[in-house]
Amino acid sequence: MGNKQTVFTHEQLEEYQDNPFRQRIAQVFSQDGDGHMTLENFLDMFSVMSEMAPRDLKAYYAFKIYDFNNDDYICAWDLEQTVTRLTRGELSAEEVTLVCEKVLDEADSDHDGRLSLEDFQNMILRAPDFLSTFHIRI
Amino acid sequence: MTLCIAMSTSVASSVSTGESLSEEEMAQILEQVEEKKKLIATMRNKPWPMAKKLRELREAQAFVEKYEGALGKGKGKHLYAYRMLMTKLRVLSVSFQKWIKFKRDFDNFKTQCIPWEMKIKDIESHFGSSVASYFIFLRWMYGVNLVLFALIFGLVIIPEVLMGMPYGSIPRKTVPRAEEEKAMDFAVLWDFEGYIKYSALFYGYYNNQRTIGWLRYRLPMAYFMVGVSVFGYSLMIVIRSMASNTQGSTGEGESDNFTFSFKMFTSWDYLIGNSETADNKYVSITTSFKESIVDEQESNKEENIHLTRFLRVLANFLILCCLCGSGYLIYFVVKRSQEFSKMQNVSWYERNEVEIVMSLLGMFCPPLFETIAALENYHPRTGLKWQLGRIFALFLGNLYTFLLALMDDVHLKLSNEEKIKNITHWTLFNYYNSSGGNESVPRPPPHPADVPRGSCWETAVGIEFMRLTVSDMLVTYLTILVGDFLRACFVRFMNHCWCWDLEAGFPSYAEFDISGNVLGLIFNQGMIWMGSFYAPGLVGINVLRLLTSMYFQCWAVMSSNVPHERVFKASRSNNFYMGLLLLVLFLSLLPVAYTVMSLPPSFDCGPFSGKNRMYDVLHETIENDFPKFLGKIFAFLANPGLIIPAILLMFLAIYYLNSVSKSLSRANAQLRKKIQALREVEKNHKSIKGRAIITNSEDTLKNSSKNATQLQLTKEEPTSYSPSQIQTMDKKVKGPGSSSTNGRASQPTSRHLVGSQPPRVRPDSGQPQSQTYICRSASGKSTKRPHN
């Protein structure tokens, strides 16, 4: 059900590309953090995202991807960004806040209001399908 | 490859140099070499760019190569090098890659073979997992019916059609003369009379010859055994499904801790490259978040216990009243219909009163139950279960009336049998004697269509079930078409010219009725189980029905329904549906078992005609076809003196296993609580110590370094490694001090380096045994793992 629009604005077109984290991936793997990758960066990216990469390595890079402001911590703002991108803005503001609070509740073990790499790794290594979803096949 | 050759040459060269190093220096070199080896083994784990990794790897390998020889390890080295070489070759070899690829393709293929997977995923992403669980249940049911159909078709219908006598050869296989002219009419065929009644679809067609065809296929025996195995297989598969569901759900406790985190960080599938799939994924992620939010809100709700309890008791009381009322109404109407059938002039209403009353009850009671259930304020999942239970109780009334009517019919037919038997006998007698006994050639037997026929009660029962299944299917489809599709069309198109907003107000779009559909499916399956003994073709009809139902309902859901307002996650164990199915299976086994055991089969139709009871075929087969001693064994086993103790023993075994399983699950729960408590303690420790360490990092590290020799594995700047560091033991001790203050990013990797250490790199004899490694030294809590 639902009416499909036939004319897209520029922002909507942006949204309709597939991966919500594509810009972050480019930024994380690029040489100088601005999204431009050399061949070696490109190879690095595929090496990390391949299925033979070890778990810890993937966890490390996943952390960097989800850390939007590059401050080595996933703070509440980063979480909000992640949720909004994942749901393409379908959740209301209070639902987004609830989700972020719950995530911090669950994973933040030193109670400083943000996730450090250790917290993140602690949590992600228990996830059953992390390896299968954080995976790009050529 | 070059590494191992180089290493072997270095070993050879070491023999010549001999023991030129002192004890202490050797120890240091050994430590360094081991570190380098660990680095090589865990190079893949390091989060460095590729160029850096390659550089480090070459340096480490050169170092190991150079100094390994100096230590003269000997044979162990060769083996280790050989193994490394082999693993490398294995990983790189083309055939191994091909094998991995083949396995992956085969797994993909297997997943693609699952029918309707994409449809169900589509529905799941739009409507949530509880609606999708209905379709998964439908698909499972379709699989079970396929197997049953294969059993019946292959072992009963095909042999009879291929090897049995053809249509028209004997009385039971021919349409009687009286019905012949109308036998091809569509109206008659639709009622399953006419040519369809005298076909392999029904019990009455089968001949009672002991063996048929050149294969000497024992058809009556096969018919009986297939009937038994239909129930046996269904029972086995339902129980197996229940057991595997319970096994799957014991691992649930683990992931409960991180529901939201997992949803946030691991739900996006990076492999998606198709925009439609991506759309589906977005929708499903949103739905999944909403489900978890609902769960969270439910658990946070504040409850006034007393008010809730009172409301719940009140609601249950009201619903109990409704159920009793409907039960009495059905009983009353059935009694009336029995009186009506004795009268002569019955109007259309009086003839169909029972069906009308039952349909009305089925239409109005479920919404009534739902309205009353709003008082109870349960979690939607629990509310659904209660609703299912109540509608189930209502449908049992339906079942009761149907069976009652059927049994009356059967008894009536049986009582007529004696009469018909006499008539047949005398007709044949007269036919053979009518032309006088003077002719030398006996008259040919009468045409099969002319022989008077007994009313075959088994076929009548089979026809009833067939009619019920077909009419049920039609009613369901009609309801969906009118109630969902036409309603959606009406709301959509009339909204422009209507006074109030149709979409938000009264009719609006329908929500998918999970409980009604699930119960319909379960009860239909019960009908199939009851009827398949008397109408072998019924399972085939059901397979067709489930197939069309799948496509039709998938289309209807996607086009005319809206998601529920509160999307809730289906309980992971589908055991509730399976439990209902099991109950219905037992209920449907009872009538069949009763009729097989206690009613005599018709004298002129079906594979058991002429016998006293249907199960006599077993006795006959054992006597005639099996060797003598087996017959004695079976007779011995059937002795009640043996069976009753066996049943007692089974009861005892059930009781014992039940108590064992209870105690195991209690132990499980206690262990889980212990793990939780340990985790809490760990968390608290870490948060306290973490703050302490950051302020007193220097002091605590100086203290800990005074203990036994400790190796710190990580360096923030590994390029500082050089052979010259062997002499600087102090620098290493100070190393932890410098690296711990450089952010905590490196510490966890050190822990994992330790964790992934291959055990083959061991300190040799003559090494100080106090080799300990600090895990997470930044937290100060040095969990020392003694290395062997």
GROMACS .gro file of C-alpha atoms in nm, chain B residues 14 26 36 46 87 98 153 200 221 240 283 288 366 381 486 514 559 730:
model
   18
  152SER     CA    1   7.349  -2.309   1.404
  164MET     CA    2   6.959  -1.689   2.503
  174LYS     CA    3   5.788  -1.199   1.674
  184LYS     CA    4   4.598  -0.596   1.349
  225THR     CA    5   4.862  -2.466   0.576
  236LYS     CA    6   3.701  -2.404  -0.557
  291PHE     CA    7  -0.096  -4.191  -0.363
  338ALA     CA    8  -1.036  -4.430  -0.659
  359MET     CA    9  -0.324  -5.480   0.408
  378ARG     CA   10   0.970  -3.360   1.654
  421VAL     CA   11   1.121  -0.151   0.640
  426SER     CA   12   1.195  -0.477   1.422
  504PRO     CA   13  -1.446  -1.402   1.794
  519ARG     CA   14   0.149  -1.184   2.237
  624LEU     CA   15  -1.374  -0.534  -0.145
  652ILE     CA   16  -0.384  -1.418   1.280
  697SER     CA   17  -0.287  -0.570  -0.126
  868ASP     CA   18   6.441  -0.196   3.139
   0.00000   0.00000   0.00000
